[in-house]
Amino acid sequence: MLRTPTDRGDLYLKAVLPRLAREPDITRYLASLRIAPFSTITAISPGDRWWLAEDFGGVDGWTVSAEQRRACLTQLVMVQKETIHRRDELIAAGCVPLTPASLADDVGSTLARDFHPGNVIVRDDEILLHDWSFATVTNPLFDLASWLLDTSEPDAASYLDAYFAAWADTVAPERMRSAWHVAKPLAAMVEMMKLIELADIVGPDHDFNWLPMTYGWGRRLLNAATHPDLTINGWR
């Protein structure tokens, strides 16, 4: 990622790995739905696998309050609910289907991706979600995995409450909470497999960037599967 000053403001150039080159197409598709702010992409070079976007402005989710982070989760749910019945459109835009047979029931397949505070921008009057490289059509609860990483148990509990409340007009919060018991180890597995894929892509010269995190998700997978009632909100 490089920032480039221009006479019309800063632009960001992002170069992506070949398997993740779908990101600008997915971003443009989501922006076309007009349900939330997304990156404004000004140019794409498919052959080079890079693209330009306008400066986001604002601050990232790591620097905001717990209340603002709960608002970020509500924004994510708004996008997820809008895409529940857009499976074919999402796949056409480049999203990869991910449908293991044991997905938590009654939530359905919608948009999920690499969701953590660093991929959220909070501005004065709105929230922007970005980095759709790993966007998939799958269970929406999987997005909670990386969001709850490194949070305290009280904060994790409040984030889950906010997330379930945002889904309440579709699925009862207690049903969502029960589904999280099932989805939590699966979410850890999805995160682990994503990092294994990255290690395979970059090769042995750079896989040290991803393998320690892969080990961490493997440990969380075992904990979640072996002790589903232990620290059910976040991770240990």
JSON list of C-alpha atoms in Angstrom, two decimals:
[
{"chain": "A", "resi": 1, "resn": "MET", "atom": "CA", "xyz": [0.00, 0.00, 0.00]},
{"chain": "A", "resi": 2, "resn": "LEU", "atom": "CA", "xyz": [1.45, 3.37, -1.05]},
{"chain": "A", "resi": 3, "resn": "ARG", "atom": "CA", "xyz": [0.07, 6.88, -0.57]},
{"chain": "A", "resi": 4, "resn": "THR", "atom": "CA", "xyz": [0.52, 9.24, -3.50]},
{"chain": "A", "resi": 5, "resn": "PRO", "atom": "CA", "xyz": [-0.17, 13.01, -3.29]},
{"chain": "A", "resi": 6, "resn": "THR", "atom": "CA", "xyz": [-1.97, 14.51, -6.30]},
{"chain": "A", "resi": 7, "resn": "ASP", "atom": "CA", "xyz": [-3.45, 17.89, -7.16]},
{"chain": "A", "resi": 8, "resn": "ARG", "atom": "CA", "xyz": [-6.88, 16.41, -6.29]},
{"chain": "A", "resi": 9, "resn": "GLY", "atom": "CA", "xyz": [-5.90, 14.98, -2.93]},
{"chain": "A", "resi": 10, "resn": "ASP", "atom": "CA", "xyz": [-4.05, 11.87, -1.81]},
{"chain": "A", "resi": 11, "resn": "LEU", "atom": "CA", "xyz": [-4.56, 8.56, -3.59]},
{"chain": "A", "resi": 12, "resn": "TYR", "atom": "CA", "xyz": [-3.72, 5.13, -2.26]},
{"chain": "A", "resi": 13, "resn": "LEU", "atom": "CA", "xyz": [-2.19, 2.50, -4.52]},
{"chain": "A", "resi": 14, "resn": "LYS", "atom": "CA", "xyz": [-2.69, -1.08, -3.44]},
{"chain": "A", "resi": 15, "resn": "ALA", "atom": "CA", "xyz": [-0.93, -4.04, -5.03]},
{"chain": "A", "resi": 16, "resn": "VAL", "atom": "CA", "xyz": [-2.50, -7.40, -4.20]},
{"chain": "A", "resi": 17, "resn": "LEU", "atom": "CA", "xyz": [-1.57, -11.04, -4.49]},
{"chain": "A", "resi": 18, "resn": "PRO", "atom": "CA", "xyz": [-2.90, -12.78, -7.63]},
{"chain": "A", "resi": 19, "resn": "ARG", "atom": "CA", "xyz": [-5.53, -14.80, -5.75]},
{"chain": "A", "resi": 20, "resn": "LEU", "atom": "CA", "xyz": [-6.82, -11.63, -4.07]},
{"chain": "A", "resi": 21, "resn": "ALA", "atom": "CA", "xyz": [-7.07, -9.48, -7.19]},
{"chain": "A", "resi": 22, "resn": "ARG", "atom": "CA", "xyz": [-10.88, -9.57, -6.91]},
{"chain": "A", "resi": 23, "resn": "GLU", "atom": "CA", "xyz": [-10.91, -6.92, -4.16]},
{"chain": "A", "resi": 24, "resn": "PRO", "atom": "CA", "xyz": [-11.57, -3.81, -6.30]},
{"chain": "A", "resi": 25, "resn": "ASP", "atom": "CA", "xyz": [-14.39, -5.50, -8.20]},
{"chain": "A", "resi": 26, "resn": "ILE", "atom": "CA", "xyz": [-16.08, -6.55, -4.96]},
{"chain": "A", "resi": 27, "resn": "THR", "atom": "CA", "xyz": [-15.61, -3.07, -3.50]},
{"chain": "A", "resi": 28, "resn": "ARG", "atom": "CA", "xyz": [-17.17, -1.44, -6.55]},
{"chain": "A", "resi": 29, "resn": "TYR", "atom": "CA", "xyz": [-20.09, -3.86, -6.47]},
{"chain": "A", "resi": 30, "resn": "LEU", "atom": "CA", "xyz": [-20.79, -3.14, -2.80]},
{"chain": "A", "resi": 31, "resn": "ALA", "atom": "CA", "xyz": [-20.55, 0.59, -3.43]},
{"chain": "A", "resi": 32, "resn": "SER", "atom": "CA", "xyz": [-23.13, 0.22, -6.23]},
{"chain": "A", "resi": 33, "resn": "LEU", "atom": "CA", "xyz": [-25.68, -1.05, -3.66]},
{"chain": "A", "resi": 34, "resn": "ARG", "atom": "CA", "xyz": [-25.57, 2.37, -1.95]},
{"chain": "A", "resi": 35, "resn": "ILE", "atom": "CA", "xyz": [-26.13, 0.91, 1.51]},
{"chain": "A", "resi": 36, "resn": "ALA", "atom": "CA", "xyz": [-22.98, 2.27, 3.16]},
{"chain": "A", "resi": 37, "resn": "PRO", "atom": "CA", "xyz": [-19.79, 4.17, 2.26]},
{"chain": "A", "resi": 38, "resn": "PHE", "atom": "CA", "xyz": [-17.02, 2.17, 0.59]},
{"chain": "A", "resi": 39, "resn": "SER", "atom": "CA", "xyz": [-13.66, 3.01, -0.92]},
{"chain": "A", "resi": 40, "resn": "THR", "atom": "CA", "xyz": [-13.88, 5.22, -4.00]},
{"chain": "A", "resi": 41, "resn": "ILE", "atom": "CA", "xyz": [-11.77, 3.42, -6.60]},
{"chain": "A", "resi": 42, "resn": "THR", "atom": "CA", "xyz": [-10.41, 5.64, -9.34]},
{"chain": "A", "resi": 43, "resn": "ALA", "atom": "CA", "xyz": [-8.44, 3.15, -11.46]},
{"chain": "A", "resi": 44, "resn": "ILE", "atom": "CA", "xyz": [-7.77, -0.58, -11.77]},
{"chain": "A", "resi": 45, "resn": "SER", "atom": "CA", "xyz": [-4.96, -2.32, -13.64]},
{"chain": "A", "resi": 46, "resn": "PRO", "atom": "CA", "xyz": [-6.02, -6.01, -13.76]},
{"chain": "A", "resi": 47, "resn": "GLY", "atom": "CA", "xyz": [-2.83, -7.14, -15.46]},
{"chain": "A", "resi": 48, "resn": "ASP", "atom": "CA", "xyz": [-0.66, -5.61, -12.74]},
{"chain": "A", "resi": 49, "resn": "ARG", "atom": "CA", "xyz": [-3.13, -6.50, -9.96]},
{"chain": "A", "resi": 50, "resn": "TRP", "atom": "CA", "xyz": [-3.09, -2.99, -8.49]},
{"chain": "A", "resi": 51, "resn": "TRP", "atom": "CA", "xyz": [-5.68, -0.28, -8.04]},
{"chain": "A", "resi": 52, "resn": "LEU", "atom": "CA", "xyz": [-6.03, 3.33, -6.90]},
{"chain": "A", "resi": 53, "resn": "ALA", "atom": "CA", "xyz": [-8.52, 4.67, -4.37]},
{"chain": "A", "resi": 54, "resn": "GLU", "atom": "CA", "xyz": [-9.22, 8.06, -2.85]},
{"chain": "A", "resi": 55, "resn": "ASP", "atom": "CA", "xyz": [-7.95, 8.80, 0.64]},
{"chain": "A", "resi": 56, "resn": "PHE", "atom": "CA", "xyz": [-10.40, 7.41, 3.22]},
{"chain": "A", "resi": 57, "resn": "GLY", "atom": "CA", "xyz": [-9.84, 10.14, 5.79]},
{"chain": "A", "resi": 58, "resn": "GLY", "atom": "CA", "xyz": [-10.94, 9.49, 9.37]},
{"chain": "A", "resi": 59, "resn": "VAL", "atom": "CA", "xyz": [-9.24, 7.16, 11.86]},
{"chain": "A", "resi": 60, "resn": "ASP", "atom": "CA", "xyz": [-9.06, 3.38, 11.99]},
{"chain": "A", "resi": 61, "resn": "GLY", "atom": "CA", "xyz": [-11.01, 1.24, 14.40]},
{"chain": "A", "resi": 62, "resn": "TRP", "atom": "CA", "xyz": [-8.04, 0.54, 16.66]},
{"chain": "A", "resi": 63, "resn": "THR", "atom": "CA", "xyz": [-8.13, 4.11, 17.97]},
{"chain": "A", "resi": 64, "resn": "VAL", "atom": "CA", "xyz": [-11.85, 4.55, 18.68]},
{"chain": "A", "resi": 65, "resn": "SER", "atom": "CA", "xyz": [-13.96, 3.85, 21.76]},
{"chain": "A", "resi": 66, "resn": "ALA", "atom": "CA", "xyz": [-15.76, 0.59, 22.52]},
{"chain": "A", "resi": 67, "resn": "GLU", "atom": "CA", "xyz": [-19.04, 2.37, 21.75]},
{"chain": "A", "resi": 68, "resn": "GLN", "atom": "CA", "xyz": [-17.82, 3.34, 18.29]},
{"chain": "A", "resi": 69, "resn": "ARG", "atom": "CA", "xyz": [-16.60, -0.21, 17.70]},
{"chain": "A", "resi": 70, "resn": "ARG", "atom": "CA", "xyz": [-20.07, -1.48, 18.50]},
{"chain": "A", "resi": 71, "resn": "ALA", "atom": "CA", "xyz": [-21.36, 0.93, 15.86]},
{"chain": "A", "resi": 72, "resn": "CYS", "atom": "CA", "xyz": [-18.87, -0.62, 13.41]},
{"chain": "A", "resi": 73, "resn": "LEU", "atom": "CA", "xyz": [-20.39, -4.05, 14.06]},
{"chain": "A", "resi": 74, "resn": "THR", "atom": "CA", "xyz": [-23.86, -2.64, 13.43]},
{"chain": "A", "resi": 75, "resn": "GLN", "atom": "CA", "xyz": [-22.63, -1.25, 10.12]},
{"chain": "A", "resi": 76, "resn": "LEU", "atom": "CA", "xyz": [-21.24, -4.65, 9.16]},
{"chain": "A", "resi": 77, "resn": "VAL", "atom": "CA", "xyz": [-24.57, -6.33, 9.92]},
{"chain": "A", "resi": 78, "resn": "MET", "atom": "CA", "xyz": [-26.36, -3.79, 7.75]},
{"chain": "A", "resi": 79, "resn": "VAL", "atom": "CA", "xyz": [-24.15, -4.79, 4.82]},
{"chain": "A", "resi": 80, "resn": "GLN", "atom": "CA", "xyz": [-24.51, -8.50, 5.58]},
{"chain": "A", "resi": 81, "resn": "LYS", "atom": "CA", "xyz": [-28.31, -8.36, 5.74]},
{"chain": "A", "resi": 82, "resn": "GLU", "atom": "CA", "xyz": [-28.46, -6.47, 2.45]},
{"chain": "A", "resi": 83, "resn": "THR", "atom": "CA", "xyz": [-26.47, -9.24, 0.75]},
{"chain": "A", "resi": 84, "resn": "ILE", "atom": "CA", "xyz": [-28.36, -12.28, 2.11]},
{"chain": "A", "resi": 85, "resn": "HIS", "atom": "CA", "xyz": [-30.26, -12.77, -1.15]},
{"chain": "A", "resi": 86, "resn": "ARG", "atom": "CA", "xyz": [-27.46, -11.63, -3.46]},
{"chain": "A", "resi": 87, "resn": "ARG", "atom": "CA", "xyz": [-25.39, -14.82, -3.53]},
{"chain": "A", "resi": 88, "resn": "ASP", "atom": "CA", "xyz": [-25.13, -15.02, -7.31]},
{"chain": "A", "resi": 89, "resn": "GLU", "atom": "CA", "xyz": [-24.25, -11.33, -7.60]},
{"chain": "A", "resi": 90, "resn": "LEU", "atom": "CA", "xyz": [-21.57, -11.64, -4.92]},
{"chain": "A", "resi": 91, "resn": "ILE", "atom": "CA", "xyz": [-20.01, -14.66, -6.63]},
{"chain": "A", "resi": 92, "resn": "ALA", "atom": "CA", "xyz": [-20.09, -12.85, -9.98]},
{"chain": "A", "resi": 93, "resn": "ALA", "atom": "CA", "xyz": [-18.27, -9.92, -8.36]},
{"chain": "A", "resi": 94, "resn": "GLY", "atom": "CA", "xyz": [-15.52, -12.27, -7.16]},
{"chain": "A", "resi": 95, "resn": "CYS", "atom": "CA", "xyz": [-16.59, -13.51, -3.72]},
{"chain": "A", "resi": 96, "resn": "VAL", "atom": "CA", "xyz": [-15.60, -17.12, -3.05]},
{"chain": "A", "resi": 97, "resn": "PRO", "atom": "CA", "xyz": [-18.36, -19.47, -1.76]},
{"chain": "A", "resi": 98, "resn": "LEU", "atom": "CA", "xyz": [-17.49, -21.11, 1.56]},
{"chain": "A", "resi": 99, "resn": "THR", "atom": "CA", "xyz": [-20.22, -23.52, 2.67]},
{"chain": "A", "resi": 100, "resn": "PRO", "atom": "CA", "xyz": [-19.11, -26.30, 5.06]},
{"chain": "A", "resi": 101, "resn": "ALA", "atom": "CA", "xyz": [-21.99, -28.60, 5.93]},
{"chain": "A", "resi": 102, "resn": "SER", "atom": "CA", "xyz": [-21.85, -27.80, 9.63]},
{"chain": "A", "resi": 103, "resn": "LEU", "atom": "CA", "xyz": [-22.54, -24.05, 9.39]},
{"chain": "A", "resi": 104, "resn": "ALA", "atom": "CA", "xyz": [-24.69, -22.70, 12.22]},
{"chain": "A", "resi": 105, "resn": "ASP", "atom": "CA", "xyz": [-28.33, -22.96, 11.21]},
{"chain": "A", "resi": 106, "resn": "ASP", "atom": "CA", "xyz": [-30.96, -20.33, 10.49]},
{"chain": "A", "resi": 107, "resn": "VAL", "atom": "CA", "xyz": [-28.55, -17.51, 9.68]},
{"chain": "A", "resi": 108, "resn": "GLY", "atom": "CA", "xyz": [-27.98, -18.38, 6.04]},
{"chain": "A", "resi": 109, "resn": "SER", "atom": "CA", "xyz": [-25.20, -17.42, 3.67]},
{"chain": "A", "resi": 110, "resn": "THR", "atom": "CA", "xyz": [-24.16, -13.82, 3.33]},
{"chain": "A", "resi": 111, "resn": "LEU", "atom": "CA", "xyz": [-21.03, -11.70, 3.00]},
{"chain": "A", "resi": 112, "resn": "ALA", "atom": "CA", "xyz": [-18.09, -12.28, 5.35]},
{"chain": "A", "resi": 113, "resn": "ARG", "atom": "CA", "xyz": [-14.48, -11.11, 5.12]},
{"chain": "A", "resi": 114, "resn": "ASP", "atom": "CA", "xyz": [-11.32, -10.15, 7.02]},
{"chain": "A", "resi": 115, "resn": "PHE", "atom": "CA", "xyz": [-13.09, -8.05, 9.66]},
{"chain": "A", "resi": 116, "resn": "HIS", "atom": "CA", "xyz": [-11.03, -6.41, 12.40]},
{"chain": "A", "resi": 117, "resn": "PRO", "atom": "CA", "xyz": [-10.70, -2.82, 13.70]},
{"chain": "A", "resi": 118, "resn": "GLY", "atom": "CA", "xyz": [-7.81, -2.11, 11.34]},
{"chain": "A", "resi": 119, "resn": "ASN", "atom": "CA", "xyz": [-10.13, -2.59, 8.37]},
{"chain": "A", "resi": 120, "resn": "VAL", "atom": "CA", "xyz": [-12.65, -0.03, 9.59]},
{"chain": "A", "resi": 121, "resn": "ILE", "atom": "CA", "xyz": [-12.45, 3.74, 9.16]},
{"chain": "A", "resi": 122, "resn": "VAL", "atom": "CA", "xyz": [-14.48, 5.98, 11.47]},
{"chain": "A", "resi": 123, "resn": "ARG", "atom": "CA", "xyz": [-15.20, 9.45, 10.09]},
{"chain": "A", "resi": 124, "resn": "ASP", "atom": "CA", "xyz": [-17.14, 12.36, 11.57]},
{"chain": "A", "resi": 125, "resn": "ASP", "atom": "CA", "xyz": [-20.54, 11.18, 10.46]},
{"chain": "A", "resi": 126, "resn": "GLU", "atom": "CA", "xyz": [-20.06, 7.70, 9.01]},
{"chain": "A", "resi": 127, "resn": "ILE", "atom": "CA", "xyz": [-18.20, 4.39, 9.10]},
{"chain": "A", "resi": 128, "resn": "LEU", "atom": "CA", "xyz": [-16.35, 2.93, 6.12]},
{"chain": "A", "resi": 129, "resn": "LEU", "atom": "CA", "xyz": [-15.52, -0.78, 5.84]},
{"chain": "A", "resi": 130, "resn": "HIS", "atom": "CA", "xyz": [-12.59, -1.64, 3.58]},
{"chain": "A", "resi": 131, "resn": "ASP", "atom": "CA", "xyz": [-10.20, -4.43, 2.56]},
{"chain": "A", "resi": 132, "resn": "TRP", "atom": "CA", "xyz": [-12.44, -6.97, 0.82]},
{"chain": "A", "resi": 133, "resn": "SER", "atom": "CA", "xyz": [-9.61, -9.22, -0.40]},
{"chain": "A", "resi": 134, "resn": "PHE", "atom": "CA", "xyz": [-10.93, -12.22, 1.52]},
{"chain": "A", "resi": 135, "resn": "ALA", "atom": "CA", "xyz": [-14.64, -11.65, 0.91]},
{"chain": "A", "resi": 136, "resn": "THR", "atom": "CA", "xyz": [-16.59, -14.91, 0.84]},
{"chain": "A", "resi": 137, "resn": "VAL", "atom": "CA", "xyz": [-20.21, -16.02, 0.69]},
{"chain": "A", "resi": 138, "resn": "THR", "atom": "CA", "xyz": [-20.60, -17.85, 3.96]},
{"chain": "A", "resi": 139, "resn": "ASN", "atom": "CA", "xyz": [-21.97, -17.66, 7.49]},
{"chain": "A", "resi": 140, "resn": "PRO", "atom": "CA", "xyz": [-21.92, -14.06, 8.82]},
{"chain": "A", "resi": 141, "resn": "LEU", "atom": "CA", "xyz": [-20.84, -15.18, 12.29]},
{"chain": "A", "resi": 142, "resn": "PHE", "atom": "CA", "xyz": [-17.40, -15.98, 10.91]},
{"chain": "A", "resi": 143, "resn": "ASP", "atom": "CA", "xyz": [-16.65, -12.26, 10.85]},
{"chain": "A", "resi": 144, "resn": "LEU", "atom": "CA", "xyz": [-16.69, -12.22, 14.64]},
{"chain": "A", "resi": 145, "resn": "ALA", "atom": "CA", "xyz": [-13.53, -14.33, 14.84]},
{"chain": "A", "resi": 146, "resn": "SER", "atom": "CA", "xyz": [-10.94, -11.68, 14.08]},
{"chain": "A", "resi": 147, "resn": "TRP", "atom": "CA", "xyz": [-13.03, -8.86, 15.57]},
{"chain": "A", "resi": 148, "resn": "LEU", "atom": "CA", "xyz": [-12.99, -10.50, 19.03]},
{"chain": "A", "resi": 149, "resn": "LEU", "atom": "CA", "xyz": [-9.27, -11.26, 18.90]},
{"chain": "A", "resi": 150, "resn": "ASP", "atom": "CA", "xyz": [-7.26, -9.60, 21.70]},
{"chain": "A", "resi": 151, "resn": "THR", "atom": "CA", "xyz": [-10.36, -8.10, 23.35]},
{"chain": "A", "resi": 152, "resn": "SER", "atom": "CA", "xyz": [-11.18, -8.43, 27.02]},
{"chain": "A", "resi": 153, "resn": "GLU", "atom": "CA", "xyz": [-14.07, -10.67, 28.02]},
{"chain": "A", "resi": 154, "resn": "PRO", "atom": "CA", "xyz": [-16.32, -7.72, 29.01]},
{"chain": "A", "resi": 155, "resn": "ASP", "atom": "CA", "xyz": [-15.65, -5.97, 25.69]},
{"chain": "A", "resi": 156, "resn": "ALA", "atom": "CA", "xyz": [-16.17, -9.21, 23.76]},
{"chain": "A", "resi": 157, "resn": "ALA", "atom": "CA", "xyz": [-19.51, -9.70, 25.50]},
{"chain": "A", "resi": 158, "resn": "SER", "atom": "CA", "xyz": [-20.61, -6.16, 24.63]},
{"chain": "A", "resi": 159, "resn": "TYR", "atom": "CA", "xyz": [-19.57, -6.62, 20.99]},
{"chain": "A", "resi": 160, "resn": "LEU", "atom": "CA", "xyz": [-21.58, -9.82, 20.73]},
{"chain": "A", "resi": 161, "resn": "ASP", "atom": "CA", "xyz": [-24.60, -8.09, 22.27]},
{"chain": "A", "resi": 162, "resn": "ALA", "atom": "CA", "xyz": [-24.34, -5.30, 19.68]},
{"chain": "A", "resi": 163, "resn": "TYR", "atom": "CA", "xyz": [-23.94, -7.76, 16.82]},
{"chain": "A", "resi": 164, "resn": "PHE", "atom": "CA", "xyz": [-26.86, -9.94, 17.89]},
{"chain": "A", "resi": 165, "resn": "ALA", "atom": "CA", "xyz": [-29.06, -6.89, 18.51]},
{"chain": "A", "resi": 166, "resn": "ALA", "atom": "CA", "xyz": [-28.40, -5.68, 14.96]},
{"chain": "A", "resi": 167, "resn": "TRP", "atom": "CA", "xyz": [-29.62, -9.06, 13.66]},
{"chain": "A", "resi": 168, "resn": "ALA", "atom": "CA", "xyz": [-32.66, -9.14, 15.98]},
{"chain": "A", "resi": 169, "resn": "ASP", "atom": "CA", "xyz": [-35.21, -8.32, 13.28]},
{"chain": "A", "resi": 170, "resn": "THR", "atom": "CA", "xyz": [-34.04, -11.43, 11.38]},
{"chain": "A", "resi": 171, "resn": "VAL", "atom": "CA", "xyz": [-32.89, -13.91, 14.04]},
{"chain": "A", "resi": 172, "resn": "ALA", "atom": "CA", "xyz": [-33.61, -13.82, 17.78]},
{"chain": "A", "resi": 173, "resn": "PRO", "atom": "CA", "xyz": [-30.51, -12.78, 19.79]},
{"chain": "A", "resi": 174, "resn": "GLU", "atom": "CA", "xyz": [-30.56, -15.94, 21.92]},
{"chain": "A", "resi": 175, "resn": "ARG", "atom": "CA", "xyz": [-30.67, -18.07, 18.79]},
{"chain": "A", "resi": 176, "resn": "MET", "atom": "CA", "xyz": [-27.70, -16.15, 17.44]},
{"chain": "A", "resi": 177, "resn": "ARG", "atom": "CA", "xyz": [-25.87, -16.66, 20.73]},
{"chain": "A", "resi": 178, "resn": "SER", "atom": "CA", "xyz": [-26.51, -20.38, 20.53]},
{"chain": "A", "resi": 179, "resn": "ALA", "atom": "CA", "xyz": [-25.32, -20.40, 16.91]},
{"chain": "A", "resi": 180, "resn": "TRP", "atom": "CA", "xyz": [-22.09, -18.69, 18.00]},
{"chain": "A", "resi": 181, "resn": "HIS", "atom": "CA", "xyz": [-21.29, -21.75, 20.14]},
{"chain": "A", "resi": 182, "resn": "VAL", "atom": "CA", "xyz": [-21.36, -23.80, 16.95]},
{"chain": "A", "resi": 183, "resn": "ALA", "atom": "CA", "xyz": [-19.75, -21.23, 14.68]},
{"chain": "A", "resi": 184, "resn": "LYS", "atom": "CA", "xyz": [-16.88, -20.23, 16.96]},
{"chain": "A", "resi": 185, "resn": "PRO", "atom": "CA", "xyz": [-14.57, -23.23, 16.30]},
{"chain": "A", "resi": 186, "resn": "LEU", "atom": "CA", "xyz": [-15.51, -23.14, 12.61]},
{"chain": "A", "resi": 187, "resn": "ALA", "atom": "CA", "xyz": [-14.62, -19.44, 12.51]},
{"chain": "A", "resi": 188, "resn": "ALA", "atom": "CA", "xyz": [-11.21, -20.25, 13.99]},
{"chain": "A", "resi": 189, "resn": "MET", "atom": "CA", "xyz": [-10.73, -22.95, 11.38]},
{"chain": "A", "resi": 190, "resn": "VAL", "atom": "CA", "xyz": [-11.58, -20.51, 8.57]},
{"chain": "A", "resi": 191, "resn": "GLU", "atom": "CA", "xyz": [-9.03, -17.99, 9.94]},
{"chain": "A", "resi": 192, "resn": "MET", "atom": "CA", "xyz": [-6.39, -20.71, 10.22]},
{"chain": "A", "resi": 193, "resn": "MET", "atom": "CA", "xyz": [-6.96, -21.95, 6.66]},
{"chain": "A", "resi": 194, "resn": "LYS", "atom": "CA", "xyz": [-6.82, -18.40, 5.33]},
{"chain": "A", "resi": 195, "resn": "LEU", "atom": "CA", "xyz": [-3.36, -17.94, 6.84]},
{"chain": "A", "resi": 196, "resn": "ILE", "atom": "CA", "xyz": [-2.17, -21.32, 5.58]},
{"chain": "A", "resi": 197, "resn": "GLU", "atom": "CA", "xyz": [-3.23, -20.25, 2.09]},
{"chain": "A", "resi": 198, "resn": "LEU", "atom": "CA", "xyz": [-1.29, -17.00, 2.47]},
{"chain": "A", "resi": 199, "resn": "ALA", "atom": "CA", "xyz": [1.81, -18.90, 3.57]},
{"chain": "A", "resi": 200, "resn": "ASP", "atom": "CA", "xyz": [1.48, -21.14, 0.51]},
{"chain": "A", "resi": 201, "resn": "ILE", "atom": "CA", "xyz": [1.10, -18.13, -1.78]},
{"chain": "A", "resi": 202, "resn": "VAL", "atom": "CA", "xyz": [4.11, -16.18, -0.52]},
{"chain": "A", "resi": 203, "resn": "GLY", "atom": "CA", "xyz": [6.37, -19.23, -0.30]},
{"chain": "A", "resi": 204, "resn": "PRO", "atom": "CA", "xyz": [9.07, -20.26, 2.19]},
{"chain": "A", "resi": 205, "resn": "ASP", "atom": "CA", "xyz": [10.98, -16.96, 1.98]},
{"chain": "A", "resi": 206, "resn": "HIS", "atom": "CA", "xyz": [8.08, -15.03, 3.55]},
{"chain": "A", "resi": 207, "resn": "ASP", "atom": "CA", "xyz": [5.80, -17.58, 5.19]},
{"chain": "A", "resi": 208, "resn": "PHE", "atom": "CA", "xyz": [7.23, -16.70, 8.62]},
{"chain": "A", "resi": 209, "resn": "ASN", "atom": "CA", "xyz": [4.93, -13.66, 8.46]},
{"chain": "A", "resi": 210, "resn": "TRP", "atom": "CA", "xyz": [1.88, -15.93, 8.59]},
{"chain": "A", "resi": 211, "resn": "LEU", "atom": "CA", "xyz": [2.85, -19.19, 10.27]},
{"chain": "A", "resi": 212, "resn": "PRO", "atom": "CA", "xyz": [2.93, -17.86, 13.88]},
{"chain": "A", "resi": 213, "resn": "MET", "atom": "CA", "xyz": [-0.62, -16.50, 13.43]},
{"chain": "A", "resi": 214, "resn": "THR", "atom": "CA", "xyz": [-1.63, -19.84, 11.91]},
{"chain": "A", "resi": 215, "resn": "TYR", "atom": "CA", "xyz": [-0.42, -21.58, 15.06]},
{"chain": "A", "resi": 216, "resn": "GLY", "atom": "CA", "xyz": [-2.38, -19.11, 17.19]},
{"chain": "A", "resi": 217, "resn": "TRP", "atom": "CA", "xyz": [-5.62, -19.86, 15.39]},
{"chain": "A", "resi": 218, "resn": "GLY", "atom": "CA", "xyz": [-4.95, -23.59, 15.64]},
{"chain": "A", "resi": 219, "resn": "ARG", "atom": "CA", "xyz": [-4.64, -23.22, 19.41]},
{"chain": "A", "resi": 220, "resn": "ARG", "atom": "CA", "xyz": [-7.87, -21.20, 19.59]},
{"chain": "A", "resi": 221, "resn": "LEU", "atom": "CA", "xyz": [-9.62, -23.80, 17.45]},
{"chain": "A", "resi": 222, "resn": "LEU", "atom": "CA", "xyz": [-8.67, -26.54, 19.90]},
{"chain": "A", "resi": 223, "resn": "ASN", "atom": "CA", "xyz": [-9.75, -24.47, 22.90]},
{"chain": "A", "resi": 224, "resn": "ALA", "atom": "CA", "xyz": [-13.09, -23.54, 21.34]},
{"chain": "A", "resi": 225, "resn": "ALA", "atom": "CA", "xyz": [-13.82, -27.11, 20.25]},
{"chain": "A", "resi": 226, "resn": "THR", "atom": "CA", "xyz": [-12.70, -28.74, 23.51]},
{"chain": "A", "resi": 227, "resn": "HIS", "atom": "CA", "xyz": [-14.21, -26.20, 25.93]},
{"chain": "A", "resi": 228, "resn": "PRO", "atom": "CA", "xyz": [-17.13, -24.50, 24.15]},
{"chain": "A", "resi": 229, "resn": "ASP", "atom": "CA", "xyz": [-18.40, -22.91, 27.37]},
{"chain": "A", "resi": 230, "resn": "LEU", "atom": "CA", "xyz": [-15.00, -21.51, 28.37]},
{"chain": "A", "resi": 231, "resn": "THR", "atom": "CA", "xyz": [-14.69, -17.78, 27.58]},
{"chain": "A", "resi": 232, "resn": "ILE", "atom": "CA", "xyz": [-17.43, -18.22, 24.97]},
{"chain": "A", "resi": 233, "resn": "ASN", "atom": "CA", "xyz": [-17.44, -14.51, 24.11]},
{"chain": "A", "resi": 234, "resn": "GLY", "atom": "CA", "xyz": [-13.86, -13.98, 22.98]},
{"chain": "A", "resi": 235, "resn": "TRP", "atom": "CA", "xyz": [-10.74, -16.14, 22.70]},
{"chain": "A", "resi": 236, "resn": "ARG", "atom": "CA", "xyz": [-8.20, -17.54, 25.12]}
]
